[in-house]
mmCIF file of C-alpha atoms and ligand atoms in Angstrom:
data_model
loop_
_atom_site.group_PDB
_atom_site.id
_atom_site.type_symbol
_atom_site.label_atom_id
_atom_site.label_comp_id
_atom_site.label_asym_id
_atom_site.label_seq_id
_atom_site.Cartn_x
_atom_site.Cartn_y
_atom_site.Cartn_z
ATOM 1 C CA UNK A 1 -165.709 -190.929 -36.100
ATOM 2 C CA UNK A 2 -162.704 -190.562 -39.032
ATOM 3 C CA UNK A 3 -161.601 -187.447 -37.841
ATOM 4 C CA UNK A 4 -161.515 -189.482 -34.634
ATOM 5 C CA UNK A 5 -158.962 -191.714 -36.110
ATOM 6 C CA UNK A 6 -156.935 -189.175 -37.589
ATOM 7 C CA UNK A 7 -156.601 -187.448 -34.299
ATOM 8 C CA UNK A 8 -155.190 -190.741 -32.816
ATOM 9 C CA UNK A 9 -152.544 -191.020 -35.601
ATOM 10 C CA UNK A 10 -150.869 -187.585 -34.767
ATOM 11 C CA UNK A 11 -150.995 -188.858 -31.823
ATOM 12 C CA UNK A 12 -149.254 -192.070 -32.112
ATOM 13 C CA UNK A 13 -146.874 -189.982 -33.996
ATOM 14 C CA UNK A 14 -146.654 -186.946 -31.766
ATOM 15 C CA UNK A 15 -145.545 -189.833 -29.429
ATOM 16 C CA UNK A 16 -143.162 -191.546 -31.869
ATOM 17 C CA UNK A 17 -141.843 -187.865 -32.249
ATOM 18 C CA UNK A 18 -141.538 -187.188 -28.493
ATOM 19 C CA UNK A 19 -139.346 -190.615 -28.445
ATOM 20 C CA UNK A 20 -137.376 -190.290 -30.739
ATOM 21 C CA UNK A 21 -136.187 -186.795 -29.539
ATOM 22 C CA UNK A 22 -135.915 -188.385 -26.148
ATOM 23 C CA UNK A 23 -133.598 -190.807 -27.399
ATOM 24 C CA UNK A 24 -131.566 -187.985 -28.865
ATOM 25 C CA UNK A 25 -130.951 -186.293 -25.713
ATOM 26 C CA UNK A 26 -129.928 -189.225 -24.142
ATOM 27 C CA UNK A 27 -127.620 -190.332 -26.610
ATOM 28 C CA UNK A 28 -125.651 -186.758 -26.026
ATOM 29 C CA UNK A 29 -126.211 -187.379 -22.638
ATOM 30 C CA UNK A 30 -124.565 -191.163 -23.359
ATOM 31 C CA UNK A 31 -121.314 -189.414 -25.044
ATOM 32 C CA UNK A 32 -121.015 -186.567 -22.543
ATOM 33 C CA UNK A 33 -118.843 -188.877 -20.075
ATOM 34 C CA UNK A 34 -117.249 -190.021 -22.668
ATOM 35 C CA UNK A 35 -115.129 -186.826 -23.486
ATOM 36 C CA UNK A 36 -115.021 -186.205 -19.786
ATOM 37 C CA UNK A 37 -113.149 -189.583 -19.531
ATOM 38 C CA UNK A 38 -110.218 -187.324 -21.395
ATOM 39 C CA UNK A 39 -110.202 -184.717 -18.151
ATOM 40 C CA UNK A 40 -110.398 -188.133 -15.673
ATOM 41 C CA UNK A 41 -106.411 -189.614 -16.586
ATOM 42 C CA UNK A 42 -104.621 -189.640 -13.600
ATOM 43 C CA UNK A 43 -101.128 -187.154 -14.086
ATOM 44 C CA UNK A 44 -103.061 -185.197 -16.283
ATOM 45 C CA UNK A 45 -99.883 -182.341 -17.356
ATOM 46 C CA UNK A 46 -101.330 -179.344 -18.716
ATOM 47 C CA UNK A 47 -98.986 -176.639 -19.427
ATOM 48 C CA UNK A 48 -99.312 -173.250 -21.625
ATOM 49 C CA UNK A 49 -98.359 -172.460 -24.931
ATOM 50 C CA UNK A 50 -95.256 -170.637 -24.112
ATOM 51 C CA UNK A 51 -93.779 -173.767 -21.281
ATOM 52 C CA UNK A 52 -94.647 -176.617 -24.298
ATOM 53 C CA UNK A 53 -92.863 -174.441 -26.588
ATOM 54 C CA UNK A 54 -89.517 -173.871 -24.299
ATOM 55 C CA UNK A 55 -89.628 -177.853 -23.524
ATOM 56 C CA UNK A 56 -90.369 -178.710 -27.859
ATOM 57 C CA UNK A 57 -88.431 -178.366 -31.060
ATOM 58 C CA UNK A 58 -90.391 -175.846 -32.903
ATOM 59 C CA UNK A 59 -91.655 -179.048 -35.284
ATOM 60 C CA UNK A 60 -92.619 -180.844 -32.383
ATOM 61 C CA UNK A 61 -94.088 -177.928 -31.000
ATOM 62 C CA UNK A 62 -95.826 -177.235 -34.050
ATOM 63 C CA UNK A 63 -97.319 -180.945 -35.028
ATOM 64 C CA UNK A 64 -97.890 -182.002 -31.159
ATOM 65 C CA UNK A 65 -99.448 -178.913 -29.985
ATOM 66 C CA UNK A 66 -100.898 -176.788 -33.100
ATOM 67 C CA UNK A 67 -101.878 -180.592 -35.065
ATOM 68 C CA UNK A 68 -99.734 -179.965 -38.053
ATOM 69 C CA UNK A 69 -98.284 -183.121 -39.844
ATOM 70 C CA UNK A 70 -94.548 -183.823 -40.716
ATOM 71 C CA UNK A 71 -93.947 -184.098 -44.402
ATOM 72 C CA UNK A 72 -94.298 -187.948 -45.095
ATOM 73 C CA UNK A 73 -90.305 -190.034 -45.127
ATOM 74 C CA UNK A 74 -88.669 -187.363 -43.861
ATOM 75 C CA UNK A 75 -89.591 -188.095 -40.004
ATOM 76 C CA UNK A 76 -87.010 -189.750 -37.009
ATOM 77 C CA UNK A 77 -89.289 -193.222 -37.236
ATOM 78 C CA UNK A 78 -91.232 -193.893 -40.321
ATOM 79 C CA UNK A 79 -87.769 -196.098 -41.427
ATOM 80 C CA UNK A 80 -86.366 -197.233 -37.719
ATOM 81 C CA UNK A 81 -86.397 -200.461 -36.615
ATOM 82 C CA UNK A 82 -85.044 -200.942 -33.279
ATOM 83 C CA UNK A 83 -87.192 -202.922 -30.390
ATOM 84 C CA UNK A 84 -88.861 -200.655 -27.422
ATOM 85 C CA UNK A 85 -91.260 -198.335 -27.007
ATOM 86 C CA UNK A 86 -92.426 -194.925 -28.484
ATOM 87 C CA UNK A 87 -93.502 -192.336 -25.792
ATOM 88 C CA UNK A 88 -95.600 -188.674 -26.180
ATOM 89 C CA UNK A 89 -92.519 -186.483 -26.525
ATOM 90 C CA UNK A 90 -94.277 -184.192 -24.494
ATOM 91 C CA UNK A 91 -95.159 -185.514 -21.317
ATOM 92 C CA UNK A 92 -93.395 -188.930 -21.752
ATOM 93 C CA UNK A 93 -96.723 -191.428 -21.513
ATOM 94 C CA UNK A 94 -95.639 -194.631 -23.402
ATOM 95 C CA UNK A 95 -98.127 -194.971 -26.053
ATOM 96 C CA UNK A 96 -97.009 -197.597 -28.562
ATOM 97 C CA UNK A 97 -94.733 -200.826 -28.729
ATOM 98 C CA UNK A 98 -91.903 -201.553 -31.741
ATOM 99 C CA UNK A 99 -93.735 -205.194 -31.635
ATOM 100 C CA UNK A 100 -96.729 -203.194 -33.020
ATOM 101 C CA UNK A 101 -95.097 -201.350 -35.460
ATOM 102 C CA UNK A 102 -95.540 -201.959 -39.202
ATOM 103 C CA UNK A 103 -94.176 -200.825 -42.314
ATOM 104 C CA UNK A 104 -97.165 -199.164 -44.208
ATOM 105 C CA UNK A 105 -95.194 -197.386 -46.835
ATOM 106 C CA UNK A 106 -96.692 -194.332 -46.169
ATOM 107 C CA UNK A 107 -93.804 -192.331 -45.071
ATOM 108 C CA UNK A 108 -95.212 -192.564 -41.298
ATOM 109 C CA UNK A 109 -94.478 -194.570 -38.411
ATOM 110 C CA UNK A 110 -97.180 -196.630 -38.269
ATOM 111 C CA UNK A 111 -98.442 -199.527 -35.565
ATOM 112 C CA UNK A 112 -101.718 -201.321 -35.481
ATOM 113 C CA UNK A 113 -102.498 -201.259 -31.514
ATOM 114 C CA UNK A 114 -101.807 -198.648 -28.729
ATOM 115 C CA UNK A 115 -99.550 -200.271 -25.659
ATOM 116 C CA UNK A 116 -102.636 -201.644 -23.223
ATOM 117 C CA UNK A 117 -103.706 -199.186 -21.106
ATOM 118 C CA UNK A 118 -101.751 -196.306 -22.788
ATOM 119 C CA UNK A 119 -103.677 -192.955 -22.159
ATOM 120 C CA UNK A 120 -104.966 -192.759 -26.060
ATOM 121 C CA UNK A 121 -108.260 -190.138 -26.916
ATOM 122 C CA UNK A 122 -109.762 -190.687 -30.185
ATOM 123 C CA UNK A 123 -111.610 -187.763 -31.893
ATOM 124 C CA UNK A 124 -113.298 -187.241 -35.089
ATOM 125 C CA UNK A 125 -111.584 -184.381 -37.410
ATOM 126 C CA UNK A 126 -113.405 -182.615 -40.063
ATOM 127 C CA UNK A 127 -109.998 -180.804 -40.550
ATOM 128 C CA UNK A 128 -109.323 -180.231 -44.887
ATOM 129 C CA UNK A 129 -112.696 -181.489 -45.622
ATOM 130 C CA UNK A 130 -112.195 -185.100 -44.156
ATOM 131 C CA UNK A 131 -113.493 -186.929 -41.450
ATOM 132 C CA UNK A 132 -111.082 -188.649 -39.743
ATOM 133 C CA UNK A 133 -110.095 -190.144 -36.315
ATOM 134 C CA UNK A 134 -107.844 -188.034 -34.552
ATOM 135 C CA UNK A 135 -105.161 -189.493 -32.232
ATOM 136 C CA UNK A 136 -103.889 -187.786 -28.801
ATOM 137 C CA UNK A 137 -102.424 -188.627 -25.777
ATOM 138 C CA UNK A 138 -105.107 -187.855 -22.863
ATOM 139 C CA UNK A 139 -102.451 -187.206 -20.716
ATOM 140 C CA UNK A 140 -101.277 -183.972 -21.843
ATOM 141 C CA UNK A 141 -103.478 -183.466 -25.022
ATOM 142 C CA UNK A 142 -100.380 -183.838 -27.333
ATOM 143 C CA UNK A 143 -102.044 -184.244 -31.382
ATOM 144 C CA UNK A 144 -99.993 -187.483 -32.600
ATOM 145 C CA UNK A 145 -101.755 -188.282 -35.772
ATOM 146 C CA UNK A 146 -105.256 -190.367 -37.208
ATOM 147 C CA UNK A 147 -106.429 -193.776 -36.935
ATOM 148 C CA UNK A 148 -107.551 -195.674 -39.949
ATOM 149 C CA UNK A 149 -109.094 -198.572 -39.975
ATOM 150 C CA UNK A 150 -106.681 -200.333 -43.650
ATOM 151 C CA UNK A 151 -104.137 -201.984 -41.444
ATOM 152 C CA UNK A 152 -103.088 -205.312 -41.419
ATOM 153 C CA UNK A 153 -104.462 -207.953 -39.229
ATOM 154 C CA UNK A 154 -104.960 -208.826 -36.624
ATOM 155 C CA UNK A 155 -106.653 -205.322 -34.998
ATOM 156 C CA UNK A 156 -107.287 -204.302 -39.002
ATOM 157 C CA UNK A 157 -106.265 -200.585 -37.674
ATOM 158 C CA UNK A 158 -103.561 -198.296 -39.175
ATOM 159 C CA UNK A 159 -102.441 -195.787 -35.932
ATOM 160 C CA UNK A 160 -100.694 -193.370 -38.800
ATOM 161 C CA UNK A 161 -98.601 -191.195 -36.067
ATOM 162 C CA UNK A 162 -96.325 -188.066 -36.860
ATOM 163 C CA UNK A 163 -92.275 -188.916 -35.253
ATOM 164 C CA UNK A 164 -92.383 -185.669 -34.251
ATOM 165 C CA UNK A 165 -94.929 -186.299 -31.450
ATOM 166 C CA UNK A 166 -93.083 -189.607 -30.099
ATOM 167 C CA UNK A 167 -89.833 -190.223 -28.258
ATOM 168 C CA UNK A 168 -88.430 -193.780 -28.528
ATOM 169 C CA UNK A 169 -87.227 -195.412 -25.679
ATOM 170 C CA UNK A 170 -84.642 -198.426 -26.460
ATOM 171 C CA UNK A 171 -85.796 -201.892 -24.588
ATOM 172 C CA UNK A 172 -83.429 -202.280 -21.567
ATOM 173 C CA UNK A 173 -82.776 -205.673 -20.844
HETATM 174 FE FE1 LIG B 201 -98.262 -186.351 -23.812
#
């Protein structure tokens, strides 16, 4: 009888193990559509590396297409205070508003939020021995910058964006 109990125990363990495994697989399946939504963005802009190179300055190409980072306090927009909209330098998608821009002291243009309905994608980034959240344009996959959770209220978010990935569009009124 004792051995019977043991057998039952291991059966329970096996059940728990299989349930865990099943949950893991379910989790993986739930993650897949989130990644696929990147490709589901309407008006996708896809160009070859050579085509992007011809359209962008060398710095824009390095930052936006090769995930580079401009040196802090050097970009066009870190100390820029005009009212308007910031678009993706590659595809023109409107991404950020000057209303959400704040002076983070980082030397990069910083925003507390993205524009409503902006095609923004976020991706886990393990480069340079850090775990960060990369911010991309979901329409053309341009690298924009990184997202941190040490921003000011009300969102507490800090979108740390390269000037080289942005094109400022002044408010027209
Ligand atoms: Fe874009």
